[in-house]
Coordinates of C-alpha atoms in Angstrom, one line a residue:
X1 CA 19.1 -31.5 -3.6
X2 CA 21.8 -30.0 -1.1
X3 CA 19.9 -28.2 1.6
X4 CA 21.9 -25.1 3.5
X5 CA 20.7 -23.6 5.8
X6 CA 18.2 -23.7 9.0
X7 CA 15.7 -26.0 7.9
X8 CA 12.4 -26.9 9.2
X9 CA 12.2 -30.1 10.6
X10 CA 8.3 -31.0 9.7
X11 CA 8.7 -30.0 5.6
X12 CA 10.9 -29.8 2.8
X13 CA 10.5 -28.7 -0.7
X14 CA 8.9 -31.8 -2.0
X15 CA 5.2 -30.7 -0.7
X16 CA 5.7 -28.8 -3.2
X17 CA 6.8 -30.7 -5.8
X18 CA 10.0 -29.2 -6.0
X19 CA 12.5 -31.9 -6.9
X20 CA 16.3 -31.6 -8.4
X21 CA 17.4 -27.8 -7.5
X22 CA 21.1 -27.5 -7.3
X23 CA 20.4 -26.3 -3.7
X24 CA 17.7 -24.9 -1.3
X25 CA 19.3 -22.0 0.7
X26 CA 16.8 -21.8 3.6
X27 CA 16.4 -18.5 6.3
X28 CA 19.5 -17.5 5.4
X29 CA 20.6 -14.3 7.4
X30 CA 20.9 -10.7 5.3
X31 CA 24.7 -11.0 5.4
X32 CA 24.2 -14.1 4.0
X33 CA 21.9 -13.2 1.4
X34 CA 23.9 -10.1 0.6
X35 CA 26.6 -12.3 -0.1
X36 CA 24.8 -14.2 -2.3
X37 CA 23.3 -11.4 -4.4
X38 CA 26.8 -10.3 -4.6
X39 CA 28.5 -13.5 -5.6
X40 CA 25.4 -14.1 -8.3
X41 CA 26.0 -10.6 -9.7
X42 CA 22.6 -9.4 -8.6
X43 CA 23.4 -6.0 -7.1
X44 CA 26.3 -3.9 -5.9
X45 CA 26.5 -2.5 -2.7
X46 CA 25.8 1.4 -2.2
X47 CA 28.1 3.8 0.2
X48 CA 25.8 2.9 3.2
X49 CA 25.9 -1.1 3.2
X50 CA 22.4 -1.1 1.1
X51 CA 22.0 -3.7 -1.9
X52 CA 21.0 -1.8 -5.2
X53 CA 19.3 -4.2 -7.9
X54 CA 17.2 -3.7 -10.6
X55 CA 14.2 -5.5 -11.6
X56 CA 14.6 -5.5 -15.3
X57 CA 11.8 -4.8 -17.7
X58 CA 9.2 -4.3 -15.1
X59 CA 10.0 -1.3 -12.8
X60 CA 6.5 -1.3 -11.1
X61 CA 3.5 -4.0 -10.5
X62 CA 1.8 -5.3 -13.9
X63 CA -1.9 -5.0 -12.6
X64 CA -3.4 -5.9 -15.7
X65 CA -1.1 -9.6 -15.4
X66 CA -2.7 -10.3 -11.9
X67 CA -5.2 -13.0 -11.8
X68 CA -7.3 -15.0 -9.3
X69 CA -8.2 -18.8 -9.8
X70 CA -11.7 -18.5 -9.8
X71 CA -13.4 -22.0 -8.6
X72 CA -16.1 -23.1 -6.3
X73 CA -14.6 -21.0 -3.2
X74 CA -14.0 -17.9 -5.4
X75 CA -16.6 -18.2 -8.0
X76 CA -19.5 -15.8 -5.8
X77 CA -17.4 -14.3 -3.3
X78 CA -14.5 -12.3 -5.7
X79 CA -15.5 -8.9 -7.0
X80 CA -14.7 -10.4 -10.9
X81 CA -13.9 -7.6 -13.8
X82 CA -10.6 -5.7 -14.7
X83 CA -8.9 -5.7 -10.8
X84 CA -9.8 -9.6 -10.4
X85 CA -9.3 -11.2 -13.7
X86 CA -10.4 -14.9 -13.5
X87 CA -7.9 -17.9 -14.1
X88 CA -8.9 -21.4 -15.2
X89 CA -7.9 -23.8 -12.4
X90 CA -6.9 -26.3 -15.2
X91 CA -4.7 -23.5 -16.4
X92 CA -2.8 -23.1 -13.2
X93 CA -2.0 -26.5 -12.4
X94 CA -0.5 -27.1 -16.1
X95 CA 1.8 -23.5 -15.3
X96 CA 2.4 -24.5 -11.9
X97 CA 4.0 -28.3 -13.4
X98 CA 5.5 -26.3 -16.0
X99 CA 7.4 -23.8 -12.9
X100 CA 8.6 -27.1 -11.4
X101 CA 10.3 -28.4 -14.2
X102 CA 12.1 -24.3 -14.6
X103 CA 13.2 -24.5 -11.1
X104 CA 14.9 -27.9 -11.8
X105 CA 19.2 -27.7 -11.5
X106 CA 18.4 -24.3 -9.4
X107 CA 19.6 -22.4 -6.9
X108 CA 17.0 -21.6 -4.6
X109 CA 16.5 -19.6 -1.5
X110 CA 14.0 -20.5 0.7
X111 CA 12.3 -18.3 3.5
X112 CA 9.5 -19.0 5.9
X113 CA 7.6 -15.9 7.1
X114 CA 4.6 -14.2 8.8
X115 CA 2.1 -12.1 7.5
X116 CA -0.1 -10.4 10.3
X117 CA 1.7 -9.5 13.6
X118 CA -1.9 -10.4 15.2
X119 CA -1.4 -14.1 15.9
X120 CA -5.2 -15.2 15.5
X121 CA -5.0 -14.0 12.1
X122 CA -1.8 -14.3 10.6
X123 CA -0.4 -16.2 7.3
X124 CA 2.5 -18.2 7.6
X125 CA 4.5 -18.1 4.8
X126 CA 7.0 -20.1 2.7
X127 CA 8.7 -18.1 -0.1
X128 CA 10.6 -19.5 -2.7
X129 CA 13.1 -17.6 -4.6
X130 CA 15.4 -17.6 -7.6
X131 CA 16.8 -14.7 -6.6
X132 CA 18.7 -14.1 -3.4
X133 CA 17.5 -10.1 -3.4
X134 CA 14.3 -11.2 -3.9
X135 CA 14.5 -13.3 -0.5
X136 CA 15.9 -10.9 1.4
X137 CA 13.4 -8.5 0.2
X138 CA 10.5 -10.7 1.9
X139 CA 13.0 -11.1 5.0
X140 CA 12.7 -7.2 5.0
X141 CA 9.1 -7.1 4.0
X142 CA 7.7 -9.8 6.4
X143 CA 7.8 -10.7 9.8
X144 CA 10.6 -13.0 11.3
X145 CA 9.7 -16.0 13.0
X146 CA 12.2 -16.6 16.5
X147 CA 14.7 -19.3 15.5
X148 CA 13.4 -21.8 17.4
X149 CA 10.3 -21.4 15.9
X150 CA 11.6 -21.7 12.4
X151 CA 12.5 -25.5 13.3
X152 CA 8.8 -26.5 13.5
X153 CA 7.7 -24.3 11.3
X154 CA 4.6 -25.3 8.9
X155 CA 3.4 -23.0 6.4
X156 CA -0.6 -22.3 5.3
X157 CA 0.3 -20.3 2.0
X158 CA 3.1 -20.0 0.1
X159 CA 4.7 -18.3 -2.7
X160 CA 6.9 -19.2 -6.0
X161 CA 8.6 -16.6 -7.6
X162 CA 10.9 -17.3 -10.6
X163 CA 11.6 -13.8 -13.0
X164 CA 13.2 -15.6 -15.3
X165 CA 10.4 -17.6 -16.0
X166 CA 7.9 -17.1 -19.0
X167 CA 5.1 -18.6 -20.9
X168 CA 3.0 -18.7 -23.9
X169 CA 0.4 -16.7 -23.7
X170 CA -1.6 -19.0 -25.5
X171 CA -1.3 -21.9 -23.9
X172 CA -1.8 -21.0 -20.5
X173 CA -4.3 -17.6 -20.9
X174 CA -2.1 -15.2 -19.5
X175 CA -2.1 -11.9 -21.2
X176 CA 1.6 -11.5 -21.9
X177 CA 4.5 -13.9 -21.0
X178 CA 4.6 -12.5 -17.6
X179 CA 2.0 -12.9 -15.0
X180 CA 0.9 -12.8 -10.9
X181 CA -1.8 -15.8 -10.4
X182 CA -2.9 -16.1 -6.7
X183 CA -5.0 -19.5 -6.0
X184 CA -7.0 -18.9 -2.6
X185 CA -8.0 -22.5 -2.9
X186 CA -4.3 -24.5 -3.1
X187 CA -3.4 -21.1 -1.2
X188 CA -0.2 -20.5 -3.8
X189 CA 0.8 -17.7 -5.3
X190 CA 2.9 -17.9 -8.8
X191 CA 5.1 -15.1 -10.0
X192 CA 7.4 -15.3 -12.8
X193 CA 8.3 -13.1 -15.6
X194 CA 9.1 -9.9 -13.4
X195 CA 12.0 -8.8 -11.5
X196 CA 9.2 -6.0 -9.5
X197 CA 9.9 -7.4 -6.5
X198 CA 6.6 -5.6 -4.5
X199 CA 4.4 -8.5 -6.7
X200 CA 5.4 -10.7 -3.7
X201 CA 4.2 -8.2 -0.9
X202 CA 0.8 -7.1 -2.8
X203 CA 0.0 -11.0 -3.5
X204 CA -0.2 -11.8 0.5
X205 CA -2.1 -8.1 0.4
X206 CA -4.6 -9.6 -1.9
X207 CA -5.0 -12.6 0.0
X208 CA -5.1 -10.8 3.4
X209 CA -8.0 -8.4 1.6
X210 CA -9.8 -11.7 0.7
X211 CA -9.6 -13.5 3.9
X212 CA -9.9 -11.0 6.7
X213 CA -13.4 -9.9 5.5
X214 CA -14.6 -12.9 4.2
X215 CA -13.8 -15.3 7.2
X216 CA -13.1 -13.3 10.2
X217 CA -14.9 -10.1 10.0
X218 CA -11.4 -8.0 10.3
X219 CA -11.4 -5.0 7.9
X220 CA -7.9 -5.2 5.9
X221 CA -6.4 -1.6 5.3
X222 CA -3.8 -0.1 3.4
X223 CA -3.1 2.7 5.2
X224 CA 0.0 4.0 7.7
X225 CA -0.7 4.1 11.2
X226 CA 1.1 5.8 14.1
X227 CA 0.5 6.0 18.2
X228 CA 1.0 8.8 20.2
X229 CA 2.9 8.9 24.0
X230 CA -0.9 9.0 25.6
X231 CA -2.0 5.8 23.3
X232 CA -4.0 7.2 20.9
X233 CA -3.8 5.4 17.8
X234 CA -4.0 7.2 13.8
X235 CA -4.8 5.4 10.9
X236 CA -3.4 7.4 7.5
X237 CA -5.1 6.3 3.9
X238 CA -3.8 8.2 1.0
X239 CA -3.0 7.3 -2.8
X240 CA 1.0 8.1 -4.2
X241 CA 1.5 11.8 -3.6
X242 CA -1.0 12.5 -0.7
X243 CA 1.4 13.1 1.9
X244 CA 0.8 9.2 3.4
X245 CA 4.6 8.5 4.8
X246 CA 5.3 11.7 5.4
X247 CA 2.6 12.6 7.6
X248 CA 2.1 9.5 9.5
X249 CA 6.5 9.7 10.1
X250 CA 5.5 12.0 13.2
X251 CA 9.0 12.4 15.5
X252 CA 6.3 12.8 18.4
X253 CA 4.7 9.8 17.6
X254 CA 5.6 6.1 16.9
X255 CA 5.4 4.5 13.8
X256 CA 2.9 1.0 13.7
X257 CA 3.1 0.6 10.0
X258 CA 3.2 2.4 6.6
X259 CA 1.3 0.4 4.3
X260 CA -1.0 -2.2 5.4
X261 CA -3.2 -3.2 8.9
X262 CA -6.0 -5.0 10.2
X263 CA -9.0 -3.7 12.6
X264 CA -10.1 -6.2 15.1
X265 CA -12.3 -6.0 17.5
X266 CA -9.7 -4.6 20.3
X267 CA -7.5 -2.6 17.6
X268 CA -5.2 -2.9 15.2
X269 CA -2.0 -4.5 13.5
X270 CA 0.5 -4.4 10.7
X271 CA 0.7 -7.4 8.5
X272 CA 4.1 -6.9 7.5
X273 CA 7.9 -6.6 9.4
X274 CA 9.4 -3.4 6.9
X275 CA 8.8 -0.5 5.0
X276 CA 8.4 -0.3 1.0
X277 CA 9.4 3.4 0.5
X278 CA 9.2 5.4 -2.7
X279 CA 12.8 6.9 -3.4
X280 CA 12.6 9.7 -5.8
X281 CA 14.1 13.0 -4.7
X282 CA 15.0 11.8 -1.2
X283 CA 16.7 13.7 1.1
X284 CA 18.1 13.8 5.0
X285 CA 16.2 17.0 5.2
X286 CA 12.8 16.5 4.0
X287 CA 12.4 12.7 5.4
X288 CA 15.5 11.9 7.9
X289 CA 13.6 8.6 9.1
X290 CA 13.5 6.8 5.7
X291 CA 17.1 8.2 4.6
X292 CA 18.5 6.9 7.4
X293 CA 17.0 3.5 7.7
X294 CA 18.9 2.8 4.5
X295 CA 22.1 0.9 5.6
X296 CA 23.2 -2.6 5.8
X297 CA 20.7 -4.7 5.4
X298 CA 18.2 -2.3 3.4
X299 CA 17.6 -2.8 -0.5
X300 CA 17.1 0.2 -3.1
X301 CA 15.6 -0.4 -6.3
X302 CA 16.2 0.8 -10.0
X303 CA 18.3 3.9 -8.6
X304 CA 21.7 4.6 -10.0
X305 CA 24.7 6.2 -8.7
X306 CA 26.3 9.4 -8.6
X307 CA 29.2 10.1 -11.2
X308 CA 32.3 8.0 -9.9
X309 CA 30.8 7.1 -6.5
X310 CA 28.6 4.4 -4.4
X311 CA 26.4 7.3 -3.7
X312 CA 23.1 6.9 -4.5
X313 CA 21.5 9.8 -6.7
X314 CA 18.0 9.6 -5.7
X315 CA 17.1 12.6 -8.3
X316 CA 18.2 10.2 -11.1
X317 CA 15.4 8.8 -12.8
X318 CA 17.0 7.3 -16.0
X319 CA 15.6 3.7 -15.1
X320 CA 12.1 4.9 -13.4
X321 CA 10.3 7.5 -11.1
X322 CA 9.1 5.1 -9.1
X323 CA 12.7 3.9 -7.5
X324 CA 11.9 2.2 -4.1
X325 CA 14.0 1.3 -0.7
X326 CA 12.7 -2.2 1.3
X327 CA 13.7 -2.6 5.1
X328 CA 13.3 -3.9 8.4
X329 CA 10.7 -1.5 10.6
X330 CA 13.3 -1.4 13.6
X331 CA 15.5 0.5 11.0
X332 CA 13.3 3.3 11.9
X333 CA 14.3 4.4 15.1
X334 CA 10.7 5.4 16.5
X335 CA 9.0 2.1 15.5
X336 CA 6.9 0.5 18.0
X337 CA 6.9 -2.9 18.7
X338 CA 5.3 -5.0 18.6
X339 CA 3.3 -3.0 15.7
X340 CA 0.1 -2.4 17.1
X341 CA -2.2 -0.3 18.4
X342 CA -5.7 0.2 20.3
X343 CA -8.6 1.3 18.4
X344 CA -8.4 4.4 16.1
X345 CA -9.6 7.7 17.3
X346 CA -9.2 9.5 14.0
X347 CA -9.1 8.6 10.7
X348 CA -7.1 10.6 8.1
X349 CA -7.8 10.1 4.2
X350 CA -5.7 12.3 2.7
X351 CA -6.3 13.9 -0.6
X352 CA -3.9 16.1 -2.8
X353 CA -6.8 18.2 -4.8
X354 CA -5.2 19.8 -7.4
X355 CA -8.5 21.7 -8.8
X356 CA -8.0 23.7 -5.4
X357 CA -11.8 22.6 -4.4
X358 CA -11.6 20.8 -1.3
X359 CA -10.7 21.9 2.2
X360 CA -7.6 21.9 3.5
X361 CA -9.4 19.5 6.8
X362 CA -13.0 18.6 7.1
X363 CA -14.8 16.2 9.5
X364 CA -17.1 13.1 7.8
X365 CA -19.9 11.9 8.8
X366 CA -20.2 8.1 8.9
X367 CA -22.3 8.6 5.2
X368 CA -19.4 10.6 4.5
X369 CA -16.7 8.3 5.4
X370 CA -18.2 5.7 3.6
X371 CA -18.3 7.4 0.5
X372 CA -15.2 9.2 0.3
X373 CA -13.7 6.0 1.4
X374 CA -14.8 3.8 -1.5
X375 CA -13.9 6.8 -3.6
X376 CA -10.1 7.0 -3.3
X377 CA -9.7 10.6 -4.7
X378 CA -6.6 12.1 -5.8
X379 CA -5.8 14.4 -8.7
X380 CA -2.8 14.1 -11.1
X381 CA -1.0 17.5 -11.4
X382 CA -0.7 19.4 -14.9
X383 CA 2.6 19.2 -16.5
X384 CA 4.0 15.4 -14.4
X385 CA 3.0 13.3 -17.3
X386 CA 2.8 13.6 -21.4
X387 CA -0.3 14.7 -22.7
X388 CA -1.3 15.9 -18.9
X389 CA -2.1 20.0 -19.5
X390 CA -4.7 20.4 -16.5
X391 CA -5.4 18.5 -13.4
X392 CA -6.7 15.4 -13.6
X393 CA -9.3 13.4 -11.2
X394 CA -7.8 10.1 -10.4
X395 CA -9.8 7.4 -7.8
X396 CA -8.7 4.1 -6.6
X397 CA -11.5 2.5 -4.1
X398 CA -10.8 1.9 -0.6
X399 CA -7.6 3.7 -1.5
X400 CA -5.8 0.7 -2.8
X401 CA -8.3 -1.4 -5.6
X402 CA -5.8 -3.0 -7.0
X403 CA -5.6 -5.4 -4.0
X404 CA -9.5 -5.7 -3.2
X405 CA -10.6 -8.9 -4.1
X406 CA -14.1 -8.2 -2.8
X407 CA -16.2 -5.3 -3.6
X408 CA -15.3 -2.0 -2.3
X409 CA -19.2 -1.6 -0.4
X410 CA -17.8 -4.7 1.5
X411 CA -14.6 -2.6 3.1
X412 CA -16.8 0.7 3.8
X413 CA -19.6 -1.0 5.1
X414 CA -17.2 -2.5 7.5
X415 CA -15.7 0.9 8.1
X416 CA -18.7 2.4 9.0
X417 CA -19.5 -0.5 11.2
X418 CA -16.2 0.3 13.5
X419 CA -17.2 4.3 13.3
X420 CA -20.2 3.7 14.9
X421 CA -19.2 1.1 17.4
X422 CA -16.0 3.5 18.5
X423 CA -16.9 7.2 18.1
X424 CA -13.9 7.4 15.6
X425 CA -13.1 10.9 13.8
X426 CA -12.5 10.7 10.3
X427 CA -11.2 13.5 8.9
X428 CA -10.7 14.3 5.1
X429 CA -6.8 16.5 4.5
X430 CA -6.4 18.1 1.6
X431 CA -2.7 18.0 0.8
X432 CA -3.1 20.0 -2.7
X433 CA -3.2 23.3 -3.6
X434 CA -5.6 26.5 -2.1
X435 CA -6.5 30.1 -3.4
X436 CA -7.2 28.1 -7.0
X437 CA -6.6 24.8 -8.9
X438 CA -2.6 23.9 -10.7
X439 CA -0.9 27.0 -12.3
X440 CA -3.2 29.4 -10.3
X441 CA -3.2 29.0 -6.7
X442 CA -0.6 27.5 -4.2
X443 CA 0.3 24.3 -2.7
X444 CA -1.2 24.0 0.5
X445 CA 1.8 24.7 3.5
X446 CA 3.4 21.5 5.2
X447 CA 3.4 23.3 8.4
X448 CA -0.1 24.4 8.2
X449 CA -1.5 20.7 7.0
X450 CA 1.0 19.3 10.2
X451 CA -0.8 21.8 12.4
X452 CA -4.4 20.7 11.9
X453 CA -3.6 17.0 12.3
X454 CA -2.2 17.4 15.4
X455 CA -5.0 19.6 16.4
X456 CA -7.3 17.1 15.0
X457 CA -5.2 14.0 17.1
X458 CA -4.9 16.4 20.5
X459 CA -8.6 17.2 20.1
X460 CA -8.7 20.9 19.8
X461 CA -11.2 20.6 17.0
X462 CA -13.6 19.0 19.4
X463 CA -13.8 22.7 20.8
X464 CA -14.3 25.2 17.7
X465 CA -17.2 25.8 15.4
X466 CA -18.0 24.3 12.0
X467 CA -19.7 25.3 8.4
X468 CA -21.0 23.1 5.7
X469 CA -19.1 23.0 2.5
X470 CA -22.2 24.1 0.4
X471 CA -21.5 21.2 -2.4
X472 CA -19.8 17.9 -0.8
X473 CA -21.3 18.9 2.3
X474 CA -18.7 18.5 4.5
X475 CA -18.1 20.3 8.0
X476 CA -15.1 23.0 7.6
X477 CA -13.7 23.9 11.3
X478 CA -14.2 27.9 11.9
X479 CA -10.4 28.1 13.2
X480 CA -8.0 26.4 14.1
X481 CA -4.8 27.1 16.4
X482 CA -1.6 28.0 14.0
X483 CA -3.4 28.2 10.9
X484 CA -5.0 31.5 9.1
X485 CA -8.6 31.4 9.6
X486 CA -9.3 32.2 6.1
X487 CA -7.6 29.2 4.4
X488 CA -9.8 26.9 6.3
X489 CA -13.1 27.6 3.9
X490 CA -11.2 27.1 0.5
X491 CA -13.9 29.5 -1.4
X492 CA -12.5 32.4 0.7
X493 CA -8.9 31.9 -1.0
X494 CA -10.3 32.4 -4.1
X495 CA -10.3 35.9 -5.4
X496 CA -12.8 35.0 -8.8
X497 CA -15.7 33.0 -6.2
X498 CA -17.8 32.1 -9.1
X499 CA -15.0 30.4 -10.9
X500 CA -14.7 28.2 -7.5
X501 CA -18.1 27.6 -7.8
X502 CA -18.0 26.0 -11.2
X503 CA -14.9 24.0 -10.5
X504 CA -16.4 23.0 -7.6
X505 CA -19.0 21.7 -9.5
X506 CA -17.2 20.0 -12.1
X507 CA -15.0 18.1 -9.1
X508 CA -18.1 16.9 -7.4
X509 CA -19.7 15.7 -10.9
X510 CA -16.3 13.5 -11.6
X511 CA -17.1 12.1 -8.4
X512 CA -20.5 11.2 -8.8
X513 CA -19.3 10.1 -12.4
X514 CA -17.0 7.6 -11.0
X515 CA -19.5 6.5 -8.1
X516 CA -21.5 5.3 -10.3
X517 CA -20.3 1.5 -10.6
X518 CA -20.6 1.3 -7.2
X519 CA -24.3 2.5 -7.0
X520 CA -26.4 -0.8 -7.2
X521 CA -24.4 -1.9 -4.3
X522 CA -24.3 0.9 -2.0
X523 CA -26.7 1.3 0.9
X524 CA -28.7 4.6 1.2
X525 CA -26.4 6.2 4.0
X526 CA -23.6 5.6 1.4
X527 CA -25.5 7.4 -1.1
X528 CA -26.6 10.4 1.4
X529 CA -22.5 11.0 1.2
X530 CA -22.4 11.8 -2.2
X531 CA -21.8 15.6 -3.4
X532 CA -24.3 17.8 -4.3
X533 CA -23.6 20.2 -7.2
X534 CA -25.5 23.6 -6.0
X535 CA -24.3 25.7 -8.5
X536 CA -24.5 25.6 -12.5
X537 CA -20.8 25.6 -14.1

């Protein structure tokens, strides 16, 4: 096996059992693995310097093709049922000798990597790649080790990803051909049968999700996070759609992270080095700091070109709405390093409510947060999918259960926990619509939902009056400075109040609805945060 590259000096590839590539590329630079891509007709190279690839058949994660190993450290501790699928240990060492022999008379590209800026807690990672865009996606994605340290570098989990490589469904208890198997015991993750390149970055989620709770007490986000010039740290959660990136991409603020933290006991970090941006319909004007942090270096995903040009048409969605952009967090010009920050003093979860129900911001009470929090609302908007002709309730726990390995009550409890220890604000934002649900009413303003977060972060709120929401019971601020009084109680924007009353209703029932999984495992302050349906529909 040729080796090329800057090798450690304590490990090669046989700890592995990786024996006979054609050659081990290891931390090579992004110029270097830009020129690989190239040379291995991977990608082309757009009008700013970025790397455009596609990932072939899969243009988004396969959730129902991830699986745990479940064995004597998993067996009682993993939340088991369709978001952790087991995997039969004997299973994964017969596909894991089966992935050696495929990666035999390869290329490979090698890359060793942190996960967790918070040295106490952080993954060290070696990643092995078939695809030279795939590596420099995790050069993007995780953190860099110095150069000197990547000499002695040892790593404590690691990852093989080969998309070219499929099984037999039968013979190794996959589901289809393709398949994500994370092993918390070996600590490997195996990926083959995808090009989706973000299967690498939610596997060391997953892991992260397990291990931070389980062993150290740390509460594992995914959320965006940003610190303002006095030191006051934000924490963002939000499902696709909610406003997440965009509101937590403050110009008076800097950015920490937009997708995935830890809480310690002093504050908080980002696990990863980059950004993992959704593409569609990107502009200078409506989000400068992600347009521009697309250059050299910086990879876009499934997006195609305008007519004749490198120029990337972001509004093209031939290959998939959910084109992406990976790069470096100094890219964006108001990222903080290192990326961290003290202990939150609000909380956003941020909610686009398309039945028009919610408030545009309410404060939680720690029963509240709880609850909301294990809820994950959002609603799907009439008319963006086939066979979707009114809003629909969507919920994802924790906001982000595909990458929970233990139960969502776990996460909130420990939420709740750092509420109480710290006096945090958590605030619920309603990005959706007002004065009515889809097709009736209106989409709440940017400038209005901008204005009650900063009054929320500069503390104005602390100073004004509030009212109960009479069903989910949340506290609705009187005013609040640059925004109309009478948006702020979402019943008042309603001209036909009894048809707000039933909807109403009808949203708090789907939450109770989709609660009720949770129920046996939920203490009774989680429970007190639950809606109440006052009114008959």
């Amino acid at each position: 096996m040729e080796e090329l590259g800057l090798k450690s000096t304590l490990n090669d590839l046989n700890h592995l059992g990786i024996k006979n590539a054609e050659k081990a590329y290891w931390n090579l630079s992004p110029a270097e693995l830009v020129e690989q891509a190239l040379f291995n007709q991977e990608g082309t190279l757009t009008d700013t310097g970025a790397l455009m690839c596609d990932t072939g058949k899969f243009t988004g994660r396969s959730p129902k093709d991830r699986f745990i190993v479940k064995d004597d450290k998993t067996a009682d501790s993993v939340w088991w049922g369709d978001i952790n699928i087991p995997f039969n240990p004997e299973k994964f060492d017969a596909l894991y000798n089966k992935m050696l022999s495929h990666l035999e008379g390869k290329k490979l590209y090698v890359r060793d990597a942190y996960a967790g800026v918070d040295e106490r807690y952080r993954l060290k990672l070696r990643v092995v790649n078939t695809k030279a865009w795939h590596n420099l996606f995790c050069y993007n994605m995780f953190l860099r080790p110095e150069r000197e340290d990547l000499k002695t570098f040892e790593p404590n989990f690691t990852i093989i990803n080969a998309p070219d490589f499929e099984v037999d469904p039968k013979e190794f208890g996959t589901r289809q051909r393709n398949f994500a198997i994370l092993n918390l015991t070996k600590k490997i993750i195996l990926i083959g049968g995808t090009g989706y390149a973000g299967e690498m970055k939610k596997g060391i989620f997953s892991v992260l999700n397990y291990l931070l709770p389980h062993e150290h007490q740390v509460l594992s986000m995914h959320c965006s996070a940003n610190i303002g010039k006095e030191g006051d740290t934000a924490i963002f959660f939000g499902l696709s759609g909610t406003g997440k990136t965009t509101l937590s991409a403050d110009p008076n603020r800097g950015l920490i992270g937009d997708d995935e933290h830890g809480w310690t006991e002093s504050g908080i970090f980002n696990f990863e080095g980059g950004c993992y941006a959704k593409a569609i319909d990107l502009t200078r004007e409506k989000e400068p700091e992600i347009y521009d942090a697309i250059k050299f270096g910086a990879i876009v995903e499934n997006t195609r070109y305008l007519e004749g040009t490198r120029t990337v048409d972001y509004h093209n969605i031939s290959v998939t709405e959910n084109t992406r952009t990976a790069y470096p967090i100094d890219h964006i010009a108001n990222a903080v390093e290192p990326s961290v920050g003290g202990i939150p003093k609000n909380i956003f979860f941020l909610t686009c409510d398309a039945y028009g129900v919610l408030p545009p911001i309410s404060k939680l009470n720690k029963g509240q947060a709880m609850y909301h929090f294990i809820s994950g609302y959002t609603a799907k908007v009439a008319g963006t999918e086939a066979g979707v002709t009114e809003p629909q309730t969507a919920f994802s726990a924790c906001f982000g259960a595909p990458f929970l390995p233990l139960h969502p009550t776990k996460y909130a409890e420990m939420l709740g926990k750092k509420m109480e220890e710290n006096e945090v604000n958590v605030w619920l934002i309603n990005t959706g619509w007002s004065g009515g649900e889809y097709g009736v009413g209106s989409r709440m303003k940017l400038p209005y939902t901008r204005a009650m977060i900063t009054a929320a972060l500069n503390g104005q709120l602390d100073k004004v009056d509030f009212e109960k929401h009479e069903i989910f019971g949340v506290n609705m601020p009187v005013s609040c400075p640059e925004v109309p009084d009478e948006i702020l109680n979402p019943k008042n924007t309603w001209s036909d109040k009894q048809a707000y009353d039933s909807k109403a209703n009808k949203l708090a029932t789907e939450f109770n609805r989709n609660f009720e999984k949770f129920a046996d495992f939920a203490n009774g302050e989680i429970m007190a945060g639950a809606p109440h349906a006052k009114v008959k529909a």
